[in-house]
Each structure stands twice: as C-alpha cells, then as structure tokens.
Amino acid sequence: MLEKQLSQAITFKDNIFHLRSGGSSLLMQVTKSGYLAHLYYGHILPEGSYRMEAFTPPIGSASFAPNTPKEDELLSLSTALLEYPTYGTGDFRPSAIEATGKDGTAAVDLRYRSHKILSGKPPIPGLPATYAAESEADTLEILMEDAHTGLLVTLCYTAFRDCPVITRSVRAENQGDAPVVLERIYSCCADFPTSDYDLVHLWGSWAMERTIERTPLGHGGRRISSTRGSSGHFHNPFAALLGKEAGEETGEAFGFSLVYSGSFSIETEVDFLGQTRLLCGLNPDGFGWTLAPGERFDTPETVMVYSDTGLGGMSRCFHKLYMNHLIRGPWRDRDRPILINNWEATYFEFDEQKLLDIARAAAPLGIDMLVMDDGWFGHRNDDHSSLGDWYVHKGKLPRGLGELSDQLHALGMKMGIWFEPEMISPDSDLYRAHPDWALQIPGREISPARWQYVLDMSRKDVQDYLFERLSSILNSAKIEYVKWDFNRNLTEVGSALLPPERQKEVGHRYMLGLYSLLERLLTAFPELLLEGCSGGGGRFDPGMLYYSPQIWTSDDTDPIERLMIQAGTSVVYPPSTMSAHVSASPNHQTGRVNSLHTRGIVAMGGSFGYELDISTLSDEEKEEIARQVKEYRACAGIIRNGDYYRLISTPDVYAWETAAADRSTVLVSCCVIHTRVQQTLIVKLRGLDENAWYHDPESGNIYSGGMLMHAGLNLSALGLRDRDAVMIRLEKI
Ligand code: GLA
C-alpha cells in the first residue's frame, strides 16, 4: 500500500490519502481491516501537518454498536465517519450502496484492494461530466472489493488544482460468477463530525424555480430528491451545508451538485452522536440495475465545492467550473445571439407571414435571431397533437423551412427552432405507427400529461428515429439554434424491449439514451447552439449544461418574479446559462405591469432576448429596444465571463454585480420591488480593486474601489420607485 508520491495534489502516506484542491483538503485513511475511513474535508491543510490520531472512532465500543474485525478493534461502522458506507454490515445510517447477490441478501462489505493516481480526469462513459486537461487536475481511483459477491467498486476522486473542487463518481464491476443487482449506488458520501450546519437547497415549482431555502439540520433524515425521471422544477440536484455563522460572503460552505438530469436523491442524516452524513446521486426509489458477471456500471458525477467565503464564494466556484470545465463546444466562449422567440408573441397562432413580420421589426433593432417555437410541425395548432411528427406544418409554413430561413438570413438574422424530441402525442402518426415506442407498462393505462406520452429513450430505434428526423430538419434549412423542450415527467416507466428483471433500469437507461442522442446530434452539427428547456426551468441541471450551454430559466417572464428565480439559479449556475427574455406588459403569467426599462435590466442578468410581438410596438418602444440591444452587446462578455455577486436579495430590493475578471469594468444592477419612502438605498460592491478609482461615465462620478466596497454606492438619490431598476457601469481609471 505504500506508494510514492505521484502528484502534488494527491498523496498517499501512512495509509492516509490527502487530496488538495485549490483551497480545500480531503483526507481519508485505509484502516487495518481495509475500510476507508473519512478523516477530514474542509479548508486546505498543509502537507505533512496532519497529526490526527490514525483513526479514532468516537465510541467504538458503545452499546448497540457492532465492532468490525479484530484488526480494527476500536472501529465501529455504526459510528465511524466513512467514505463509502455500505448496507447491512454494521452501519445503520443511510448507506451509499446496497446490492443483492446470488444468496438473495443485500449486504455489501467493501475493503480496500489498491489505488491509482492519474493526471487529468478520465471521462465517465455515456454520462456528462466535468473535464480537465492533464495539467489541471489529478484523479485518485480507489479499488474496493466485496469478497462475498465479487463486486468491485472503484471510488473515483478528481481534485482540480486551481479551484476548491473535488468530483466524485463510482464504478461497479461484477467479477463474481452470478448476477448482482445494484439496489442503490450513490455517487458520493460526505460524513461530517458535527451537525453545526444549515442545509441550503433550491426548491420550486413550475414558474417559480430554484427558490433558496436555508434550514437547520435536525436529527434524523432529510431528502432533497426527484422521482420524476427528470431533475424537475421542484428540487434542483444541489444542496449545500453552510456553517451556522456563514452568510453570503463569509464562513464555510460545502456545495454538492449532481451532473445528472434524471431522478436523483440528496439525503442528509444526523446520527445520535450529532454527526452528519450527506449522500448524493441516483435516486434509489424505483431503481435497480442487474450487473451480470463481467458487466460494469458507472454512476453520474457529484461535484463538491468547498468555500470559506460563504455561499457567494461557492457560487463563483461553481460558475467558473461549469463555464470552463463542463460546458463545451464553440458557444462556450462566444457571446450568445440576442434572440426573439415567438412563443409569448403568438403562441400556436402563427404562420410564415407573422414570423417574418416579427423578424422585420426585430432585425433593424439589432436582434440576431428569430426562434420559431412550438407549433411548426405535424398538424399542431394547440398542445393536443403531433409531437413525434417532426415534419413541417404545411398550413403554417407552405413554403417550408428553407424559405423561412432564407428570408430570415436575408434580413441578417439567424434562425432557431423548437423541438420536444422525447415526447409523443397519442394523436400523432408516430404513435399510430409505433405505439410500443411510448414508455408504458403492459396492462396499465399510460397517464397522459399535457395530452402527451413520453418516448422510450432507452430504445436504440427510438433514438435513431429522432436522430434521423432532427438531422433531416436541421439539414433542410439554415438553422443555428434548437430549443430542446421537455414538458412532462415520466410515469409508467417500462420498456417493451427489456426483460422483467431489468425494468427498474429504464429510468437511468432513458437518461443514457437521451445523452447519447444529444451527443450524436452535436457531433453531427458542431456549430449548433442548444438551449435546454422543460416547461421553463424544469431540467436546469449540470447534466443538460454539458450539451446545452444555456437553458430557459422559467416560464415566468415577469421581471419581478425573475429576480428571485435568477438569484436562486445563480447559486449554482453561471448567468450565461440562464436564458432571460423581455416579454410583454402586463405580464402573461402575473398580470403585473413593468416598464420596458426594468424588463430589460432584469433580462440582462442572463443570456438576453425578447419574447413579445415586437411588430406591434410603438416607435418609442422600438428605439428603447435598440438601445437595450446595444447596451447588452457592449457588456455581454462581462456578463458571460465576469465574477457574479448577489449583493442584496430581500423581498424589497435585489441588487447584483458582475465584475470583469481583470476588475476593469463592473456592472451593478438594482431593482426596487417595494419602495420605502425616505429610506436610504446603499449597495456595497464586492470584488473590486480597493486601491483603484472607478468612473461612472453616465453620471461622471468617480469613486475609490475601497469606498464602493466598504461605504457602498448610495442609490438613494436616484429615487427609484416600485419596480424601477438601474444598471450602472463603472470603469476602472
Ligand atoms: C414550454 C416552454 C415554453 C414554450 C412552450 C411551448 O412550456 O417552457 O417556453 O416553448 O413549452 O409549448
């Protein structure tokens, strides 16, 4: 087990692994009997400074605490902090793995066999994951074995060198002589010696996604999860443990984000000693995976971020990681097109003429692209039909997509198109031809939702059909962008092609099928910009970001509602990933009236666009739109690449800042929801160069960086009223 130090970031000495990543350290120890005990995760510890007793269980011989073999007489799995706890052999807390072998029992007992340290980061076959060059990260793979079943489990840890990020995933291989059924297999476990934390997570619903909630941990279990076959609107696949004293910019935060778009689970448990366990990965509910001898299974990846600058520091770390090591393709590093989408402008009632009217009004204002939303295919005039029939609706577009695209390009605009590939309408030629292509359980009715069923994406023939249809549409015209929607969740999750003992695999096989199709499409159309969507932000997760660098944040386009939604989304996801549109006033979801100015400023908090019938606006409004487009274009690079700070997030006021990486330009935005008469409004900025001077070209004012950060920018004089907003650009002198 003694292995020489192979890389700086990961060492193995005296049976202790020490992973150092940016400012964080993770330490674990192989015990005498081969268990992998967790020692420490948190602020970086200098190499060699670790003098903790080799492994001290809190109460190894307490009542009702079974001991492990004699080599580890002080160790009780029921109380020890562990790296990857197993079910059924003495740890009674929620376990990371449970697997049924040929004797029908589900116990697992994993012991250390060997390990490898590699430079860089190997991909996870078939799954989205963060990536890193050899010089950017180091990977530790620890091989564990359950001798009873022959199950090999490899715990994979990648430590990024320049940021406090450690990723975790798990590989299971059956080296036994009989099938093993994985009943649960989490990507990661993080044990903490105390419960002095609050749990932060992002809950929501349709049109109200990713609301920040912070609650104390209590004894017993808590679960943030989805069983929807999608990450869902209701809980994001993310949780953080925040030190009691931690806040937006101070104190410790431990963030866990799952790179996956299907059913997930993040469980926390505080045991009787007050220790905390957090498990993150695939949802065990309804899951099962048969590993025949020789077969292998890979879990999705959990990204762990350590921050000692509060939730904000954690967010900025996730932003940088996801911008530079998750999002791929040419659009990663490009400003995104400013688009106009026709959904809220026309809903299903449009034709070529109407779209061109909108485009003709939008093009002179500088808008880059028209996105044709739902309703261009089959005989779709409402949401009751045609999903799956990806052929042009001749009634609406008699001259076809090529003609529309030519007309748009002649106006200097790009073209985008909406698809909902994973769905099938019962009223569709596709369903009539292939009723077995829908997810279903023979003998049970399929539950419709929005009058549609879900295609069985685990099937290769379904994937091939979709690839052929989508490719053929994308080849039939110049189409630069696809909005990939998903408007219901999975029910009756069964596949006609799999045997009974593999039906519990369908949910995960669905995701593998979806990811494979997305990969195939992006390989065939490498320049394509994909925008993810699911009834707004119902599948806003790192898994989808691997394929689509931006996602429609919410079907709620009211800027006041969006303040909270965008602030919540920014806890994990970079601003450039949040599609944000200026829509009509009164707003279609809330009826609220907001100025075009406020709508613009809030939408500039993400990847900017419009979603209203621009052809019916007054000349004055069009002039304002032209100004907004110009303004956004001038700061798009900063919004995409800059450091993002949530400055104020209260029911009355929201303020946020983006500072260019070199601190040369700072954008400060503020929106007042509820004016308090005769109250001062001071916004303290972050991340500036304290000793530099900053100039506001609009007002001519000059401020020192230190003053802006410590005394703050006093916005009281602007007299902002209810739902007024302002964006101030400060330039370093
Ligand atoms: C979903 C999307 C909307 C729109 C409609 C079309 O709800 O979130 O933006 O595309 O579908 O049916």
PDB file of C-alpha atoms in Angstrom, residues 418-605:
ATOM      1  CA  TRP A 418     -38.245  24.408 -31.125  1.00  0.00           C
ATOM      2  CA  PHE A 419     -38.372  20.636 -30.649  1.00  0.00           C
ATOM      3  CA  GLU A 420     -39.700  18.418 -27.923  1.00  0.00           C
ATOM      4  CA  PRO A 421     -37.991  15.257 -29.145  1.00  0.00           C
ATOM      5  CA  GLU A 422     -38.598  12.987 -26.161  1.00  0.00           C
ATOM      6  CA  MET A 423     -42.377  13.184 -26.458  1.00  0.00           C
ATOM      7  CA  ILE A 424     -45.098  11.519 -28.476  1.00  0.00           C
ATOM      8  CA  SER A 425     -48.702  12.670 -28.807  1.00  0.00           C
ATOM      9  CA  PRO A 426     -51.309   9.910 -28.827  1.00  0.00           C
ATOM     10  CA  ASP A 427     -52.685  11.887 -31.777  1.00  0.00           C
ATOM     11  CA  SER A 428     -49.639  11.526 -33.998  1.00  0.00           C
ATOM     12  CA  ASP A 429     -48.695   9.406 -36.976  1.00  0.00           C
ATOM     13  CA  LEU A 430     -45.705   8.258 -34.959  1.00  0.00           C
ATOM     14  CA  TYR A 431     -47.871   6.850 -32.170  1.00  0.00           C
ATOM     15  CA  ARG A 432     -50.245   5.246 -34.613  1.00  0.00           C
ATOM     16  CA  ALA A 433     -47.260   3.524 -36.281  1.00  0.00           C
ATOM     17  CA  HIS A 434     -45.302   2.690 -33.106  1.00  0.00           C
ATOM     18  CA  PRO A 435     -47.499   2.569 -30.009  1.00  0.00           C
ATOM     19  CA  ASP A 436     -44.803   0.469 -28.318  1.00  0.00           C
ATOM     20  CA  TRP A 437     -42.367   3.387 -28.535  1.00  0.00           C
ATOM     21  CA  ALA A 438     -44.045   5.158 -25.619  1.00  0.00           C
ATOM     22  CA  LEU A 439     -42.909   4.353 -22.100  1.00  0.00           C
ATOM     23  CA  GLN A 440     -45.545   2.001 -20.731  1.00  0.00           C
ATOM     24  CA  ILE A 441     -46.363  -0.948 -18.531  1.00  0.00           C
ATOM     25  CA  PRO A 442     -48.403  -3.609 -20.335  1.00  0.00           C
ATOM     26  CA  GLY A 443     -51.844  -3.906 -18.760  1.00  0.00           C
ATOM     27  CA  ARG A 444     -51.763  -0.409 -17.258  1.00  0.00           C
ATOM     28  CA  GLU A 445     -53.048   2.781 -18.806  1.00  0.00           C
ATOM     29  CA  ILE A 446     -50.451   5.385 -19.711  1.00  0.00           C
ATOM     30  CA  SER A 447     -51.081   8.563 -17.700  1.00  0.00           C
ATOM     31  CA  PRO A 448     -51.226  11.459 -20.128  1.00  0.00           C
ATOM     32  CA  ALA A 449     -49.879  14.868 -19.165  1.00  0.00           C
ATOM     33  CA  ARG A 450     -50.386  17.892 -21.394  1.00  0.00           C
ATOM     34  CA  TRP A 451     -52.042  15.355 -23.720  1.00  0.00           C
ATOM     35  CA  GLN A 452     -48.729  13.652 -24.390  1.00  0.00           C
ATOM     36  CA  TYR A 453     -46.778  10.493 -23.600  1.00  0.00           C
ATOM     37  CA  VAL A 454     -43.040  10.048 -23.216  1.00  0.00           C
ATOM     38  CA  LEU A 455     -40.939   8.179 -25.748  1.00  0.00           C
ATOM     39  CA  ASP A 456     -38.882   5.244 -24.544  1.00  0.00           C
ATOM     40  CA  MET A 457     -35.473   6.861 -24.942  1.00  0.00           C
ATOM     41  CA  SER A 458     -33.767   3.668 -23.765  1.00  0.00           C
ATOM     42  CA  ARG A 459     -34.548   2.166 -27.200  1.00  0.00           C
ATOM     43  CA  LYS A 460     -31.975   2.491 -29.924  1.00  0.00           C
ATOM     44  CA  ASP A 461     -34.666   2.505 -32.646  1.00  0.00           C
ATOM     45  CA  VAL A 462     -36.334   5.495 -30.963  1.00  0.00           C
ATOM     46  CA  GLN A 463     -33.007   7.322 -30.720  1.00  0.00           C
ATOM     47  CA  ASP A 464     -32.280   6.523 -34.375  1.00  0.00           C
ATOM     48  CA  TYR A 465     -35.687   7.792 -35.483  1.00  0.00           C
ATOM     49  CA  LEU A 466     -35.177  11.059 -33.610  1.00  0.00           C
ATOM     50  CA  PHE A 467     -31.659  11.484 -34.921  1.00  0.00           C
ATOM     51  CA  GLU A 468     -32.871  10.979 -38.476  1.00  0.00           C
ATOM     52  CA  ARG A 469     -35.840  13.380 -38.070  1.00  0.00           C
ATOM     53  CA  LEU A 470     -33.919  16.127 -36.298  1.00  0.00           C
ATOM     54  CA  SER A 471     -30.955  15.873 -38.669  1.00  0.00           C
ATOM     55  CA  SER A 472     -33.212  15.977 -41.666  1.00  0.00           C
ATOM     56  CA  ILE A 473     -34.962  19.129 -40.379  1.00  0.00           C
ATOM     57  CA  LEU A 474     -31.642  20.759 -39.479  1.00  0.00           C
ATOM     58  CA  ASN A 475     -30.261  19.908 -42.922  1.00  0.00           C
ATOM     59  CA  SER A 476     -33.342  21.218 -44.698  1.00  0.00           C
ATOM     60  CA  ALA A 477     -32.618  24.842 -43.846  1.00  0.00           C
ATOM     61  CA  LYS A 478     -30.002  27.032 -42.260  1.00  0.00           C
ATOM     62  CA  ILE A 479     -30.880  26.569 -38.573  1.00  0.00           C
ATOM     63  CA  GLU A 480     -28.374  27.750 -35.996  1.00  0.00           C
ATOM     64  CA  TYR A 481     -30.191  27.039 -32.743  1.00  0.00           C
ATOM     65  CA  VAL A 482     -32.504  24.443 -31.229  1.00  0.00           C
ATOM     66  CA  LYS A 483     -34.665  24.902 -28.156  1.00  0.00           C
ATOM     67  CA  TRP A 484     -34.966  21.374 -26.722  1.00  0.00           C
ATOM     68  CA  ASP A 485     -38.103  21.209 -24.596  1.00  0.00           C
ATOM     69  CA  PHE A 486     -39.463  18.530 -22.236  1.00  0.00           C
ATOM     70  CA  ASN A 487     -42.946  19.257 -20.972  1.00  0.00           C
ATOM     71  CA  ARG A 488     -43.925  16.421 -18.680  1.00  0.00           C
ATOM     72  CA  ASN A 489     -42.396  13.902 -16.316  1.00  0.00           C
ATOM     73  CA  LEU A 490     -42.086  10.137 -16.632  1.00  0.00           C
ATOM     74  CA  THR A 491     -44.838   7.770 -15.478  1.00  0.00           C
ATOM     75  CA  GLU A 492     -45.393   4.069 -16.128  1.00  0.00           C
ATOM     76  CA  VAL A 493     -41.658   3.761 -16.649  1.00  0.00           C
ATOM     77  CA  GLY A 494     -41.461   0.470 -18.514  1.00  0.00           C
ATOM     78  CA  SER A 495     -39.816  -0.517 -21.773  1.00  0.00           C
ATOM     79  CA  ALA A 496     -41.234  -3.047 -24.234  1.00  0.00           C
ATOM     80  CA  LEU A 497     -37.726  -4.256 -25.056  1.00  0.00           C
ATOM     81  CA  LEU A 498     -36.336  -5.127 -21.643  1.00  0.00           C
ATOM     82  CA  PRO A 499     -36.985  -8.324 -19.646  1.00  0.00           C
ATOM     83  CA  PRO A 500     -38.867  -8.056 -16.329  1.00  0.00           C
ATOM     84  CA  GLU A 501     -35.705  -8.225 -14.223  1.00  0.00           C
ATOM     85  CA  ARG A 502     -34.300  -5.171 -15.986  1.00  0.00           C
ATOM     86  CA  GLN A 503     -37.376  -2.900 -15.904  1.00  0.00           C
ATOM     87  CA  LYS A 504     -36.029  -0.920 -12.943  1.00  0.00           C
ATOM     88  CA  GLU A 505     -33.152   0.124 -15.186  1.00  0.00           C
ATOM     89  CA  VAL A 506     -35.423   2.024 -17.587  1.00  0.00           C
ATOM     90  CA  GLY A 507     -35.276   5.402 -15.816  1.00  0.00           C
ATOM     91  CA  HIS A 508     -31.485   5.525 -15.986  1.00  0.00           C
ATOM     92  CA  ARG A 509     -31.351   3.900 -19.421  1.00  0.00           C
ATOM     93  CA  TYR A 510     -33.696   6.683 -20.561  1.00  0.00           C
ATOM     94  CA  MET A 511     -31.118   9.257 -19.479  1.00  0.00           C
ATOM     95  CA  LEU A 512     -28.278   7.357 -21.158  1.00  0.00           C
ATOM     96  CA  GLY A 513     -30.355   7.263 -24.354  1.00  0.00           C
ATOM     97  CA  LEU A 514     -31.100  10.981 -24.172  1.00  0.00           C
ATOM     98  CA  TYR A 515     -27.447  11.852 -23.539  1.00  0.00           C
ATOM     99  CA  SER A 516     -26.347   9.613 -26.390  1.00  0.00           C
ATOM    100  CA  LEU A 517     -28.780  11.288 -28.795  1.00  0.00           C
ATOM    101  CA  LEU A 518     -27.668  14.759 -27.730  1.00  0.00           C
ATOM    102  CA  GLU A 519     -24.021  13.775 -28.206  1.00  0.00           C
ATOM    103  CA  ARG A 520     -24.720  12.336 -31.628  1.00  0.00           C
ATOM    104  CA  LEU A 521     -26.567  15.443 -32.714  1.00  0.00           C
ATOM    105  CA  LEU A 522     -23.851  17.800 -31.502  1.00  0.00           C
ATOM    106  CA  THR A 523     -21.206  15.693 -33.226  1.00  0.00           C
ATOM    107  CA  ALA A 524     -23.176  15.932 -36.479  1.00  0.00           C
ATOM    108  CA  PHE A 525     -23.925  19.658 -36.002  1.00  0.00           C
ATOM    109  CA  PRO A 526     -20.989  21.004 -34.004  1.00  0.00           C
ATOM    110  CA  GLU A 527     -21.936  24.649 -34.536  1.00  0.00           C
ATOM    111  CA  LEU A 528     -25.483  24.200 -33.260  1.00  0.00           C
ATOM    112  CA  LEU A 529     -26.434  26.198 -30.176  1.00  0.00           C
ATOM    113  CA  LEU A 530     -28.731  24.123 -27.996  1.00  0.00           C
ATOM    114  CA  GLU A 531     -30.980  25.704 -25.419  1.00  0.00           C
ATOM    115  CA  GLY A 532     -32.410  23.336 -22.840  1.00  0.00           C
ATOM    116  CA  CYS A 533     -35.955  23.788 -21.573  1.00  0.00           C
ATOM    117  CA  SER A 534     -38.558  21.899 -19.590  1.00  0.00           C
ATOM    118  CA  GLY A 535     -41.728  23.914 -19.081  1.00  0.00           C
ATOM    119  CA  GLY A 536     -39.275  26.707 -18.293  1.00  0.00           C
ATOM    120  CA  GLY A 537     -36.510  25.576 -15.942  1.00  0.00           C
ATOM    121  CA  GLY A 538     -37.722  22.086 -15.043  1.00  0.00           C
ATOM    122  CA  ARG A 539     -34.490  20.449 -16.144  1.00  0.00           C
ATOM    123  CA  PHE A 540     -31.960  23.110 -15.276  1.00  0.00           C
ATOM    124  CA  ASP A 541     -29.062  20.941 -14.191  1.00  0.00           C
ATOM    125  CA  PRO A 542     -25.371  20.371 -14.913  1.00  0.00           C
ATOM    126  CA  GLY A 543     -26.181  17.250 -16.954  1.00  0.00           C
ATOM    127  CA  MET A 544     -28.081  19.294 -19.521  1.00  0.00           C
ATOM    128  CA  LEU A 545     -25.480  22.080 -19.442  1.00  0.00           C
ATOM    129  CA  TYR A 546     -22.929  19.623 -20.797  1.00  0.00           C
ATOM    130  CA  TYR A 547     -24.939  19.678 -24.044  1.00  0.00           C
ATOM    131  CA  SER A 548     -26.812  22.989 -23.937  1.00  0.00           C
ATOM    132  CA  PRO A 549     -24.785  25.984 -22.758  1.00  0.00           C
ATOM    133  CA  GLN A 550     -27.974  27.834 -21.928  1.00  0.00           C
ATOM    134  CA  ILE A 551     -31.343  26.810 -20.520  1.00  0.00           C
ATOM    135  CA  TRP A 552     -34.711  28.583 -20.475  1.00  0.00           C
ATOM    136  CA  THR A 553     -34.783  29.651 -16.866  1.00  0.00           C
ATOM    137  CA  SER A 554     -38.515  29.798 -16.222  1.00  0.00           C
ATOM    138  CA  ASP A 555     -41.844  30.167 -17.985  1.00  0.00           C
ATOM    139  CA  ASP A 556     -42.404  33.064 -15.624  1.00  0.00           C
ATOM    140  CA  THR A 557     -41.083  36.053 -17.544  1.00  0.00           C
ATOM    141  CA  ASP A 558     -42.283  38.706 -15.077  1.00  0.00           C
ATOM    142  CA  PRO A 559     -39.080  40.573 -14.161  1.00  0.00           C
ATOM    143  CA  ILE A 560     -40.106  40.850 -10.519  1.00  0.00           C
ATOM    144  CA  GLU A 561     -40.600  37.095 -10.242  1.00  0.00           C
ATOM    145  CA  ARG A 562     -37.426  36.590 -12.243  1.00  0.00           C
ATOM    146  CA  LEU A 563     -35.365  38.484  -9.645  1.00  0.00           C
ATOM    147  CA  MET A 564     -35.831  35.676  -7.179  1.00  0.00           C
ATOM    148  CA  ILE A 565     -35.646  32.914  -9.764  1.00  0.00           C
ATOM    149  CA  GLN A 566     -32.412  34.234 -11.262  1.00  0.00           C
ATOM    150  CA  ALA A 567     -30.833  34.838  -7.853  1.00  0.00           C
ATOM    151  CA  GLY A 568     -31.725  31.263  -6.832  1.00  0.00           C
ATOM    152  CA  THR A 569     -30.456  29.835 -10.106  1.00  0.00           C
ATOM    153  CA  SER A 570     -27.190  31.758  -9.701  1.00  0.00           C
ATOM    154  CA  VAL A 571     -26.445  29.818  -6.516  1.00  0.00           C
ATOM    155  CA  VAL A 572     -25.053  27.086  -8.763  1.00  0.00           C
ATOM    156  CA  TYR A 573     -25.354  28.154 -12.392  1.00  0.00           C
ATOM    157  CA  PRO A 574     -23.459  30.912 -14.238  1.00  0.00           C
ATOM    158  CA  PRO A 575     -25.508  33.885 -15.530  1.00  0.00           C
ATOM    159  CA  SER A 576     -24.747  32.994 -19.159  1.00  0.00           C
ATOM    160  CA  THR A 577     -26.612  29.715 -18.720  1.00  0.00           C
ATOM    161  CA  MET A 578     -29.842  31.487 -17.745  1.00  0.00           C
ATOM    162  CA  SER A 579     -31.913  32.457 -20.762  1.00  0.00           C
ATOM    163  CA  ALA A 580     -33.835  35.590 -19.884  1.00  0.00           C
ATOM    164  CA  HIS A 581     -36.305  37.397 -22.138  1.00  0.00           C
ATOM    165  CA  VAL A 582     -38.059  40.726 -22.150  1.00  0.00           C
ATOM    166  CA  SER A 583     -41.744  39.883 -22.542  1.00  0.00           C
ATOM    167  CA  ALA A 584     -44.981  41.858 -22.845  1.00  0.00           C
ATOM    168  CA  SER A 585     -46.506  44.080 -20.176  1.00  0.00           C
ATOM    169  CA  PRO A 586     -48.889  43.347 -18.497  1.00  0.00           C
ATOM    170  CA  ASN A 587     -47.023  40.121 -17.987  1.00  0.00           C
ATOM    171  CA  HIS A 588     -48.805  36.991 -19.242  1.00  0.00           C
ATOM    172  CA  GLN A 589     -48.116  34.959 -16.103  1.00  0.00           C
ATOM    173  CA  THR A 590     -48.765  37.522 -13.364  1.00  0.00           C
ATOM    174  CA  GLY A 591     -50.642  40.382 -14.987  1.00  0.00           C
ATOM    175  CA  ARG A 592     -48.089  42.764 -13.493  1.00  0.00           C
ATOM    176  CA  VAL A 593     -47.184  45.933 -15.364  1.00  0.00           C
ATOM    177  CA  ASN A 594     -43.474  46.651 -15.624  1.00  0.00           C
ATOM    178  CA  SER A 595     -41.576  49.231 -17.593  1.00  0.00           C
ATOM    179  CA  LEU A 596     -39.596  48.140 -20.630  1.00  0.00           C
ATOM    180  CA  HIS A 597     -36.561  49.517 -18.846  1.00  0.00           C
ATOM    181  CA  THR A 598     -36.966  47.224 -15.822  1.00  0.00           C
ATOM    182  CA  ARG A 599     -37.791  44.246 -18.015  1.00  0.00           C
ATOM    183  CA  GLY A 600     -34.583  44.908 -19.926  1.00  0.00           C
ATOM    184  CA  ILE A 601     -32.336  45.254 -16.906  1.00  0.00           C
ATOM    185  CA  VAL A 602     -33.562  42.047 -15.311  1.00  0.00           C
ATOM    186  CA  ALA A 603     -33.245  40.083 -18.568  1.00  0.00           C
ATOM    187  CA  MET A 604     -29.690  41.393 -18.932  1.00  0.00           C
ATOM    188  CA  GLY A 605     -28.875  39.315 -15.846  1.00  0.00           C
TER     189      GLY A 605
END
